Amino acid sequence: MQEEQSLTHRARQGDKEAFAQLYENYFDKIYRYVVLKIGKADAEDVTQQVFIKALQAIASFKWQGIPFSAWLFRIAHNQVVDYLRKEKKVIKVPLNESSSRSDSDPQQMAERSLDIEQLISATRQLTRAQREVIGLRFAGELSVAETARVMSKSEGAIKALQHSAIVALRKTMSRTGNNEQG
Amino acid sequence: MNRDKELANILNDCLERLLQGETIEQCLQDYPQYAGEIEPLLQTAVAAKKALAIQPGAEFKARARYQLQSVLKEAKPSRGLPLLSWQPRWAPALAIGLAFLLAGSGTVAAAGNSMPDSPLYPVKLATEQAQLGLTFSDIGKAKVYVELADKRVAEITYMVNQGKPEEIEATVQRLNNHLAMIVSLSLVEGAAPGEPPAEEAAPRLMQTPAAGVAEAPAPQLAETPAAEPAPEEAAKETPEQAEAKAKLKELLKQNKNIHPAVLRALLDEVPDSAKPALRQAIADAEENYQKALEALDDEDGEDEQGKKRHGEEGD
């Protein structure tokens, strides 16, 4: 955290190498977060846009208790929202198509393997807040404290949302498996 | 603590411990009374985490990094303009004056970041020509052209990403012109005293720009290689010149590796109409950077031979 604070401070002062380092540290995480939110098709462009926005705004970033990660993921969240609003796109991955595997035990299906399209489909069944928690915790690899900062909620609320999100995911995956079998 | 809250805390604790490398079983040993409820949730969480273990494509990462680097480079304040305090010859001064009369200094600064779809782009091109006009050595000019080639590749990438292929062909044409100039200037620099520069790159220098290509003021100032150095000048290379040449070679090597790769990554994304120009740019980039490097290396080779000769004579 100390190192990131130092990098962020240097980046704010116009140190390009520091910004490049932050970019390297977060690129994959932001990409995964964006993929989970909008799918793979346009994730690359949106990911790049997140960093261009961050570069344009880095001078105005103030640490003051808000970690860089929380700030960056807020930009990512806003970019995703803008993208969905402008494009009026809803991620539609047919459950049957994305789940066309022949596992005989639907209960075990969620436990074995899940590809990214299946996960995107399953998270569409979650509430917005649950989906955000899964995106930030699992794709963005943020801590509970950082997730709480991004979502302006308490850490307890994030843990509760995480719990309910995983319960809902499991139900969705099991239901999908049952539908497939039936 | 109510049961839901307790479950949420235990689940989170186990998730954190899984991230630290523990197994589900290890964590559940601490919470045997909750194992039945927590275990399936942890398995779902592990499956979700595995599904998210995706990596952006290598080509995309390379292109994205390149684009960001270009934006970072453009973000720096232009340090070229203070060079006005030098003693410019009348022609470069006229070129600069025209650029300023046309645009105004604030506009010129703003134009530094502009892309081919911007109304300020012609100002950016004019400023580049002014910069070339203020650079008198062949090595210096070649270095500027290498930097301009870098900008053109970034612009092509930007236009493809923006879904605006209409400017790609013109920008590719500019890139090809820069590449030809790099080769030509390297050949001049690398030519043995008294030997005229090779002419194979010259025809391209005189190519008619593609339709719609905005030519900067006084292009002849930039598009004509500097006069061939006198034999005695060529024979004496100062440490500064040697350093400048080494830097140029380093830039050429970088661009030789990066530019064709970046352009190749764009091929699948441009409409069919823009593909021939892009393919030509890839071929030109591969060929011309290599030629320029060989030209500079040849001279180094001759220098070494010359030193050896002098050594033998001294014996």
XYZ file of C-alpha atoms in Angstrom, chain B residues 138 141 181 184-185 188 205-206 222-228:
15
model
C 21.264 14.507 -40.803
C 16.661 15.030 -38.799
C 13.345 9.805 -45.224
C 17.704 8.295 -47.011
C 19.202 10.300 -44.151
C 23.702 9.985 -46.291
C 10.428 10.863 -51.236
C 8.972 12.412 -54.313
C 11.982 18.801 -44.546
C 11.680 16.425 -47.425
C 15.087 17.173 -48.884
C 17.971 15.462 -47.175
C 20.695 17.749 -45.994
C 23.667 18.181 -48.252
C 26.211 15.443 -48.216
